[in-house]
Amino acid sequence: MNKSANIGARLDRLPNSKWHVKMWLVTAFALLVCWSNGIGGAVQNILLNEIHWLEPGSTLLAMWGTTYTIGQLFGALIGGPIGDKIGRKKSILLYETIHIIVMIGAALAPNIQVLYVFRLLQGAGLGALLVVLFAGFTEYVPGRNRGTWSSRTSFIGNWAHPICNLIAFILIGTGISMNANWRIEFMIPSVLSIIASFLIYKKFPESPRWLEAQGRVEEADAIMTQIEKEIEESTGKPLPPVTEAPKEVKQLPYSALFKGKLLRRTIVGSLVLIGMNTIQYTLMNWMPSLISGLGYDTSQSQFMTMFGLFGAPFGIFIASLIMDKFPRKVMGAALLVGMACFGIIIGVATSTGAVGMTGLIALTFLMNTIIYMYVCYASAVYVPEMWPTSAKLSGSGFSNAMGRVSNVFFPFLVTALAAKSSSYVFILLAIVAAIIAVSVVLFGVETRGESVEEIGNID
């Protein structure tokens, strides 16, 4: 029996093709429509300011973000190892099913207590799903442009945030009751995710890299051969020869994440995602309420949040153009410093009343541009690509889980600061960004352009 099918070298020498585009579009669509996180701010705004299931300054309000984050923490922590055991395709379909069911459950919730239960389960389903979609995708694309492909995936996926806020804004304008409004916001992604699951079932092959790492070499070779045949037919040209010798593919236990070189990656990945989560999810969940605190009504705050969030796809589009042109450490630190600067600017501007509605929209658009460049860098590229195949989802999942830990407690601090002044929240986020930037410079590892197998060589 062959011990290796040389899957890594065969995948990395493939030219860009319709097959890569197909894999990208299926993954990106699945990310685009799983937006139970993206509607968190819009739903919170209605529960707080319209139907009063939540009250200002209350512990229950602070728990809105914390409950979801706890779910994401456990979803990432448990979902990663499960994905490394059962495979990429099966785990995607499993987590999609869970997420769809609990989104529908949330839409039917009769009270805030039941809604919070489904909110917890939504976080768990999405936490696991995001790990396998982002990290798993890195196994299908060549190392030479992996950052670009992953950035493109993130670009499509992060249109979810402005789109679902646009839907929330449109629903307000229809005159539909606020009690029906937020329920519809949960049902729409449920239906779309069913379509995504069908596409994954029909179009998504199991990762041949994962199969080879499991010792299932014949299955890996069969899938790889089919991929090569499909690409040759679409390009009309023979594939380049395989010039690299097979590299050893190791089976690593979960404990390997906490030893030697992988321990450093575990620390760096966790720090990078702590920075991402505290900044991104605070603004995602709190922006409408923070703007309302400045004296704007519910419709105005949703309108301003929606336009500010169009900075998300714009930022990720820029990231997709430059991701493979700069060292990962340099890019991460630069983006964090940029977020820190904009956090201070917005904090000062809102506290002094120096800008009106138009100015605040412009500032939040620019800040979201930088934030989502960093989100793309952290969640779609840097953290998913730094692990060996057999521990890819476990390592990425653990880092994601640690990235969520701070968000379990962070909303309580945000709630207290927002009660005093919205500007304090922006300044706090600037401090977090600055601290993580220093950490990336001191402890970061470089992965740009390396093959998955080379990255996995931890001797």
PDB file of C-alpha atoms in Angstrom, residues 141-352:
ATOM      1  CA  VAL A 141      -5.584  26.061  -2.790  1.00  0.00           C
ATOM      2  CA  PRO A 142      -1.869  26.481  -3.648  1.00  0.00           C
ATOM      3  CA  GLY A 143       0.522  28.038  -1.164  1.00  0.00           C
ATOM      4  CA  ARG A 144       1.692  30.626  -3.720  1.00  0.00           C
ATOM      5  CA  ASN A 145      -1.658  32.478  -3.655  1.00  0.00           C
ATOM      6  CA  ARG A 146      -3.438  30.959  -0.651  1.00  0.00           C
ATOM      7  CA  GLY A 147      -3.802  34.365   1.003  1.00  0.00           C
ATOM      8  CA  THR A 148      -5.470  35.807  -2.091  1.00  0.00           C
ATOM      9  CA  TRP A 149      -7.974  32.944  -2.412  1.00  0.00           C
ATOM     10  CA  SER A 150      -8.800  33.035   1.311  1.00  0.00           C
ATOM     11  CA  SER A 151      -9.203  36.822   1.162  1.00  0.00           C
ATOM     12  CA  ARG A 152     -11.623  36.476  -1.738  1.00  0.00           C
ATOM     13  CA  THR A 153     -13.646  34.001   0.324  1.00  0.00           C
ATOM     14  CA  SER A 154     -13.720  36.433   3.212  1.00  0.00           C
ATOM     15  CA  PHE A 155     -14.674  39.247   0.812  1.00  0.00           C
ATOM     16  CA  ILE A 156     -17.852  37.470  -0.276  1.00  0.00           C
ATOM     17  CA  GLY A 157     -18.661  36.151   3.189  1.00  0.00           C
ATOM     18  CA  ASN A 158     -18.418  39.503   4.914  1.00  0.00           C
ATOM     19  CA  TRP A 159     -20.998  41.099   2.658  1.00  0.00           C
ATOM     20  CA  ALA A 160     -23.334  39.388   5.124  1.00  0.00           C
ATOM     21  CA  HIS A 161     -23.004  42.248   7.599  1.00  0.00           C
ATOM     22  CA  PRO A 162     -24.082  45.168   5.390  1.00  0.00           C
ATOM     23  CA  ILE A 163     -26.628  42.983   3.563  1.00  0.00           C
ATOM     24  CA  CYS A 164     -28.412  41.783   6.692  1.00  0.00           C
ATOM     25  CA  ASN A 165     -28.387  45.312   8.116  1.00  0.00           C
ATOM     26  CA  LEU A 166     -29.811  46.565   4.805  1.00  0.00           C
ATOM     27  CA  ILE A 167     -32.560  43.954   5.116  1.00  0.00           C
ATOM     28  CA  ALA A 168     -33.218  45.129   8.691  1.00  0.00           C
ATOM     29  CA  PHE A 169     -33.431  48.734   7.468  1.00  0.00           C
ATOM     30  CA  ILE A 170     -35.812  47.766   4.637  1.00  0.00           C
ATOM     31  CA  LEU A 171     -38.005  45.788   7.039  1.00  0.00           C
ATOM     32  CA  ILE A 172     -38.343  48.855   9.259  1.00  0.00           C
ATOM     33  CA  GLY A 173     -39.508  50.839   6.220  1.00  0.00           C
ATOM     34  CA  THR A 174     -42.196  48.296   5.305  1.00  0.00           C
ATOM     35  CA  GLY A 175     -44.160  49.086   8.432  1.00  0.00           C
ATOM     36  CA  ILE A 176     -44.146  45.470   9.572  1.00  0.00           C
ATOM     37  CA  SER A 177     -44.395  45.103  13.334  1.00  0.00           C
ATOM     38  CA  MET A 178     -41.111  45.166  15.234  1.00  0.00           C
ATOM     39  CA  ASN A 179     -42.015  41.829  16.819  1.00  0.00           C
ATOM     40  CA  ALA A 180     -42.221  40.238  13.368  1.00  0.00           C
ATOM     41  CA  ASN A 181     -39.224  42.175  12.050  1.00  0.00           C
ATOM     42  CA  TRP A 182     -36.496  40.476  14.083  1.00  0.00           C
ATOM     43  CA  ARG A 183     -38.049  37.036  13.578  1.00  0.00           C
ATOM     44  CA  ILE A 184     -37.913  37.438   9.797  1.00  0.00           C
ATOM     45  CA  GLU A 185     -34.264  38.456  10.118  1.00  0.00           C
ATOM     46  CA  PHE A 186     -33.544  34.976  11.524  1.00  0.00           C
ATOM     47  CA  MET A 187     -35.639  33.097   8.965  1.00  0.00           C
ATOM     48  CA  ILE A 188     -33.968  34.554   5.873  1.00  0.00           C
ATOM     49  CA  PRO A 189     -30.467  33.134   6.578  1.00  0.00           C
ATOM     50  CA  SER A 190     -32.052  29.834   7.635  1.00  0.00           C
ATOM     51  CA  VAL A 191     -33.520  29.297   4.187  1.00  0.00           C
ATOM     52  CA  LEU A 192     -30.383  30.479   2.385  1.00  0.00           C
ATOM     53  CA  SER A 193     -28.194  28.168   4.491  1.00  0.00           C
ATOM     54  CA  ILE A 194     -30.295  25.190   3.388  1.00  0.00           C
ATOM     55  CA  ILE A 195     -29.354  26.079  -0.202  1.00  0.00           C
ATOM     56  CA  ALA A 196     -25.684  26.390   0.813  1.00  0.00           C
ATOM     57  CA  SER A 197     -25.774  22.943   2.434  1.00  0.00           C
ATOM     58  CA  PHE A 198     -27.149  21.395  -0.751  1.00  0.00           C
ATOM     59  CA  LEU A 199     -24.344  22.979  -2.811  1.00  0.00           C
ATOM     60  CA  ILE A 200     -21.706  21.668  -0.397  1.00  0.00           C
ATOM     61  CA  TYR A 201     -23.210  18.185  -0.541  1.00  0.00           C
ATOM     62  CA  LYS A 202     -23.183  18.172  -4.368  1.00  0.00           C
ATOM     63  CA  LYS A 203     -20.049  20.151  -5.243  1.00  0.00           C
ATOM     64  CA  PHE A 204     -17.583  19.908  -2.356  1.00  0.00           C
ATOM     65  CA  PRO A 205     -15.101  16.986  -2.394  1.00  0.00           C
ATOM     66  CA  GLU A 206     -13.462  15.748   0.762  1.00  0.00           C
ATOM     67  CA  SER A 207     -10.014  17.271   1.268  1.00  0.00           C
ATOM     68  CA  PRO A 208      -7.441  14.922  -0.289  1.00  0.00           C
ATOM     69  CA  ARG A 209      -4.853  16.440   2.044  1.00  0.00           C
ATOM     70  CA  TRP A 210      -6.945  15.376   5.044  1.00  0.00           C
ATOM     71  CA  LEU A 211      -7.519  11.888   3.611  1.00  0.00           C
ATOM     72  CA  GLU A 212      -3.799  11.411   3.077  1.00  0.00           C
ATOM     73  CA  ALA A 213      -3.069  12.608   6.618  1.00  0.00           C
ATOM     74  CA  GLN A 214      -5.532   9.962   7.860  1.00  0.00           C
ATOM     75  CA  GLY A 215      -3.687   7.240   5.978  1.00  0.00           C
ATOM     76  CA  ARG A 216      -6.536   6.883   3.458  1.00  0.00           C
ATOM     77  CA  VAL A 217      -4.113   7.253   0.559  1.00  0.00           C
ATOM     78  CA  GLU A 218      -6.152   5.450  -2.121  1.00  0.00           C
ATOM     79  CA  GLU A 219      -9.199   7.646  -1.471  1.00  0.00           C
ATOM     80  CA  ALA A 220      -6.995  10.748  -1.501  1.00  0.00           C
ATOM     81  CA  ASP A 221      -5.426   9.719  -4.797  1.00  0.00           C
ATOM     82  CA  ALA A 222      -8.832   9.000  -6.375  1.00  0.00           C
ATOM     83  CA  ILE A 223     -10.199  12.441  -5.448  1.00  0.00           C
ATOM     84  CA  MET A 224      -6.962  14.153  -6.502  1.00  0.00           C
ATOM     85  CA  THR A 225      -7.004  12.360  -9.842  1.00  0.00           C
ATOM     86  CA  GLN A 226     -10.584  13.512 -10.444  1.00  0.00           C
ATOM     87  CA  ILE A 227      -9.619  17.109  -9.596  1.00  0.00           C
ATOM     88  CA  GLU A 228      -6.673  16.952 -12.018  1.00  0.00           C
ATOM     89  CA  LYS A 229      -8.880  15.528 -14.756  1.00  0.00           C
ATOM     90  CA  GLU A 230     -11.495  18.261 -14.250  1.00  0.00           C
ATOM     91  CA  ILE A 231      -8.850  20.992 -14.434  1.00  0.00           C
ATOM     92  CA  GLU A 232      -7.224  19.539 -17.542  1.00  0.00           C
ATOM     93  CA  GLU A 233     -10.619  19.399 -19.278  1.00  0.00           C
ATOM     94  CA  SER A 234     -11.458  22.989 -18.320  1.00  0.00           C
ATOM     95  CA  THR A 235      -8.082  24.446 -19.351  1.00  0.00           C
ATOM     96  CA  GLY A 236      -7.511  22.229 -22.378  1.00  0.00           C
ATOM     97  CA  LYS A 237      -3.863  21.842 -21.396  1.00  0.00           C
ATOM     98  CA  PRO A 238      -1.851  19.139 -19.664  1.00  0.00           C
ATOM     99  CA  LEU A 239      -0.971  19.878 -16.076  1.00  0.00           C
ATOM    100  CA  PRO A 240       2.574  20.846 -15.072  1.00  0.00           C
ATOM    101  CA  PRO A 241       4.641  17.891 -13.886  1.00  0.00           C
ATOM    102  CA  VAL A 242       5.016  17.207 -10.182  1.00  0.00           C
ATOM    103  CA  THR A 243       8.588  18.197  -9.366  1.00  0.00           C
ATOM    104  CA  GLU A 244       8.616  17.949  -5.577  1.00  0.00           C
ATOM    105  CA  ALA A 245       9.186  14.745  -3.666  1.00  0.00           C
ATOM    106  CA  PRO A 246       6.509  13.652  -1.178  1.00  0.00           C
ATOM    107  CA  LYS A 247       6.829  15.211   2.252  1.00  0.00           C
ATOM    108  CA  GLU A 248       6.079  13.296   5.418  1.00  0.00           C
ATOM    109  CA  VAL A 249       2.507  13.809   6.600  1.00  0.00           C
ATOM    110  CA  LYS A 250       2.311  13.444  10.351  1.00  0.00           C
ATOM    111  CA  GLN A 251      -0.585  12.487  12.585  1.00  0.00           C
ATOM    112  CA  LEU A 252      -0.456  14.888  15.526  1.00  0.00           C
ATOM    113  CA  PRO A 253      -2.387  14.499  18.783  1.00  0.00           C
ATOM    114  CA  TYR A 254      -4.372  17.401  20.225  1.00  0.00           C
ATOM    115  CA  SER A 255      -1.704  17.801  22.921  1.00  0.00           C
ATOM    116  CA  ALA A 256       0.820  18.814  20.233  1.00  0.00           C
ATOM    117  CA  LEU A 257      -0.806  22.259  20.175  1.00  0.00           C
ATOM    118  CA  PHE A 258       0.707  22.979  23.567  1.00  0.00           C
ATOM    119  CA  LYS A 259       4.296  21.870  22.939  1.00  0.00           C
ATOM    120  CA  GLY A 260       7.334  23.192  21.082  1.00  0.00           C
ATOM    121  CA  LYS A 261       6.838  25.209  17.898  1.00  0.00           C
ATOM    122  CA  LEU A 262       3.086  24.633  17.784  1.00  0.00           C
ATOM    123  CA  LEU A 263       2.707  26.206  21.234  1.00  0.00           C
ATOM    124  CA  ARG A 264       4.058  29.467  19.838  1.00  0.00           C
ATOM    125  CA  ARG A 265       1.523  29.290  17.021  1.00  0.00           C
ATOM    126  CA  THR A 266      -1.252  28.550  19.495  1.00  0.00           C
ATOM    127  CA  ILE A 267      -0.312  31.664  21.497  1.00  0.00           C
ATOM    128  CA  VAL A 268      -0.006  33.886  18.427  1.00  0.00           C
ATOM    129  CA  GLY A 269      -3.250  32.608  16.883  1.00  0.00           C
ATOM    130  CA  SER A 270      -5.130  33.178  20.127  1.00  0.00           C
ATOM    131  CA  LEU A 271      -3.798  36.727  20.520  1.00  0.00           C
ATOM    132  CA  VAL A 272      -4.581  37.639  16.914  1.00  0.00           C
ATOM    133  CA  LEU A 273      -8.176  36.443  17.292  1.00  0.00           C
ATOM    134  CA  ILE A 274      -8.644  38.074  20.703  1.00  0.00           C
ATOM    135  CA  GLY A 275      -7.876  41.351  18.959  1.00  0.00           C
ATOM    136  CA  MET A 276     -10.271  40.579  16.127  1.00  0.00           C
ATOM    137  CA  ASN A 277     -13.184  39.423  18.247  1.00  0.00           C
ATOM    138  CA  THR A 278     -13.164  42.141  20.885  1.00  0.00           C
ATOM    139  CA  ILE A 279     -13.142  44.845  18.215  1.00  0.00           C
ATOM    140  CA  GLN A 280     -15.316  43.326  15.495  1.00  0.00           C
ATOM    141  CA  TYR A 281     -18.068  41.832  17.620  1.00  0.00           C
ATOM    142  CA  THR A 282     -18.291  44.770  19.996  1.00  0.00           C
ATOM    143  CA  LEU A 283     -18.956  47.110  17.097  1.00  0.00           C
ATOM    144  CA  MET A 284     -21.217  44.625  15.305  1.00  0.00           C
ATOM    145  CA  ASN A 285     -23.490  44.157  18.306  1.00  0.00           C
ATOM    146  CA  TRP A 286     -23.244  47.608  19.833  1.00  0.00           C
ATOM    147  CA  MET A 287     -22.953  50.088  16.965  1.00  0.00           C
ATOM    148  CA  PRO A 288     -26.723  50.722  16.530  1.00  0.00           C
ATOM    149  CA  SER A 289     -27.166  51.167  20.285  1.00  0.00           C
ATOM    150  CA  LEU A 290     -24.046  53.353  20.592  1.00  0.00           C
ATOM    151  CA  ILE A 291     -25.338  55.633  17.852  1.00  0.00           C
ATOM    152  CA  SER A 292     -28.771  55.733  19.498  1.00  0.00           C
ATOM    153  CA  GLY A 293     -26.971  56.856  22.655  1.00  0.00           C
ATOM    154  CA  LEU A 294     -25.748  59.914  20.749  1.00  0.00           C
ATOM    155  CA  GLY A 295     -29.354  61.055  20.263  1.00  0.00           C
ATOM    156  CA  TYR A 296     -30.354  59.374  16.989  1.00  0.00           C
ATOM    157  CA  ASP A 297     -33.580  57.357  16.781  1.00  0.00           C
ATOM    158  CA  THR A 298     -33.806  53.653  15.891  1.00  0.00           C
ATOM    159  CA  SER A 299     -34.291  54.226  12.157  1.00  0.00           C
ATOM    160  CA  GLN A 300     -31.418  56.728  11.975  1.00  0.00           C
ATOM    161  CA  SER A 301     -29.039  54.522  13.959  1.00  0.00           C
ATOM    162  CA  GLN A 302     -29.816  51.520  11.740  1.00  0.00           C
ATOM    163  CA  PHE A 303     -29.331  53.662   8.623  1.00  0.00           C
ATOM    164  CA  MET A 304     -25.937  54.923   9.862  1.00  0.00           C
ATOM    165  CA  THR A 305     -24.805  51.459  10.932  1.00  0.00           C
ATOM    166  CA  MET A 306     -25.775  50.015   7.549  1.00  0.00           C
ATOM    167  CA  PHE A 307     -23.714  52.525   5.577  1.00  0.00           C
ATOM    168  CA  GLY A 308     -20.782  52.287   7.972  1.00  0.00           C
ATOM    169  CA  LEU A 309     -20.725  48.522   7.514  1.00  0.00           C
ATOM    170  CA  PHE A 310     -20.239  48.854   3.767  1.00  0.00           C
ATOM    171  CA  GLY A 311     -16.658  49.476   4.803  1.00  0.00           C
ATOM    172  CA  ALA A 312     -16.496  45.731   5.548  1.00  0.00           C
ATOM    173  CA  PRO A 313     -16.514  44.381   1.968  1.00  0.00           C
ATOM    174  CA  PHE A 314     -14.504  47.389   0.794  1.00  0.00           C
ATOM    175  CA  GLY A 315     -11.783  46.636   3.331  1.00  0.00           C
ATOM    176  CA  ILE A 316     -11.703  42.949   2.490  1.00  0.00           C
ATOM    177  CA  PHE A 317     -11.553  43.728  -1.233  1.00  0.00           C
ATOM    178  CA  ILE A 318      -8.430  45.808  -0.591  1.00  0.00           C
ATOM    179  CA  ALA A 319      -7.026  43.008   1.560  1.00  0.00           C
ATOM    180  CA  SER A 320      -7.570  40.492  -1.259  1.00  0.00           C
ATOM    181  CA  LEU A 321      -5.422  42.619  -3.559  1.00  0.00           C
ATOM    182  CA  ILE A 322      -2.467  42.977  -1.197  1.00  0.00           C
ATOM    183  CA  MET A 323      -2.611  39.953   1.123  1.00  0.00           C
ATOM    184  CA  ASP A 324       0.185  38.007  -0.572  1.00  0.00           C
ATOM    185  CA  LYS A 325       2.369  41.085  -1.171  1.00  0.00           C
ATOM    186  CA  PHE A 326       3.391  41.796   2.440  1.00  0.00           C
ATOM    187  CA  PRO A 327       4.767  39.617   5.249  1.00  0.00           C
ATOM    188  CA  ARG A 328       1.992  38.447   7.563  1.00  0.00           C
ATOM    189  CA  LYS A 329       3.554  39.992  10.689  1.00  0.00           C
ATOM    190  CA  VAL A 330       3.969  43.411   9.056  1.00  0.00           C
ATOM    191  CA  MET A 331       0.424  43.477   7.716  1.00  0.00           C
ATOM    192  CA  GLY A 332      -1.187  42.372  10.975  1.00  0.00           C
ATOM    193  CA  ALA A 333       0.669  44.910  13.112  1.00  0.00           C
ATOM    194  CA  ALA A 334      -0.025  47.755  10.658  1.00  0.00           C
ATOM    195  CA  LEU A 335      -3.763  47.049  10.592  1.00  0.00           C
ATOM    196  CA  LEU A 336      -3.950  46.895  14.390  1.00  0.00           C
ATOM    197  CA  VAL A 337      -2.194  50.257  14.705  1.00  0.00           C
ATOM    198  CA  GLY A 338      -4.625  51.699  12.150  1.00  0.00           C
ATOM    199  CA  MET A 339      -7.617  50.456  14.164  1.00  0.00           C
ATOM    200  CA  ALA A 340      -6.157  51.946  17.338  1.00  0.00           C
ATOM    201  CA  CYS A 341      -5.761  55.354  15.675  1.00  0.00           C
ATOM    202  CA  PHE A 342      -9.300  55.395  14.277  1.00  0.00           C
ATOM    203  CA  GLY A 343     -10.727  54.269  17.603  1.00  0.00           C
ATOM    204  CA  ILE A 344      -9.163  57.288  19.296  1.00  0.00           C
ATOM    205  CA  ILE A 345     -10.319  59.658  16.523  1.00  0.00           C
ATOM    206  CA  ILE A 346     -13.939  58.443  16.695  1.00  0.00           C
ATOM    207  CA  GLY A 347     -13.904  58.476  20.494  1.00  0.00           C
ATOM    208  CA  VAL A 348     -12.720  62.092  20.593  1.00  0.00           C
ATOM    209  CA  ALA A 349     -15.084  63.170  17.793  1.00  0.00           C
ATOM    210  CA  THR A 350     -18.175  61.704  19.469  1.00  0.00           C
ATOM    211  CA  SER A 351     -17.304  63.009  22.937  1.00  0.00           C
ATOM    212  CA  THR A 352     -16.803  66.572  21.674  1.00  0.00           C
TER     213      THR A 352
END
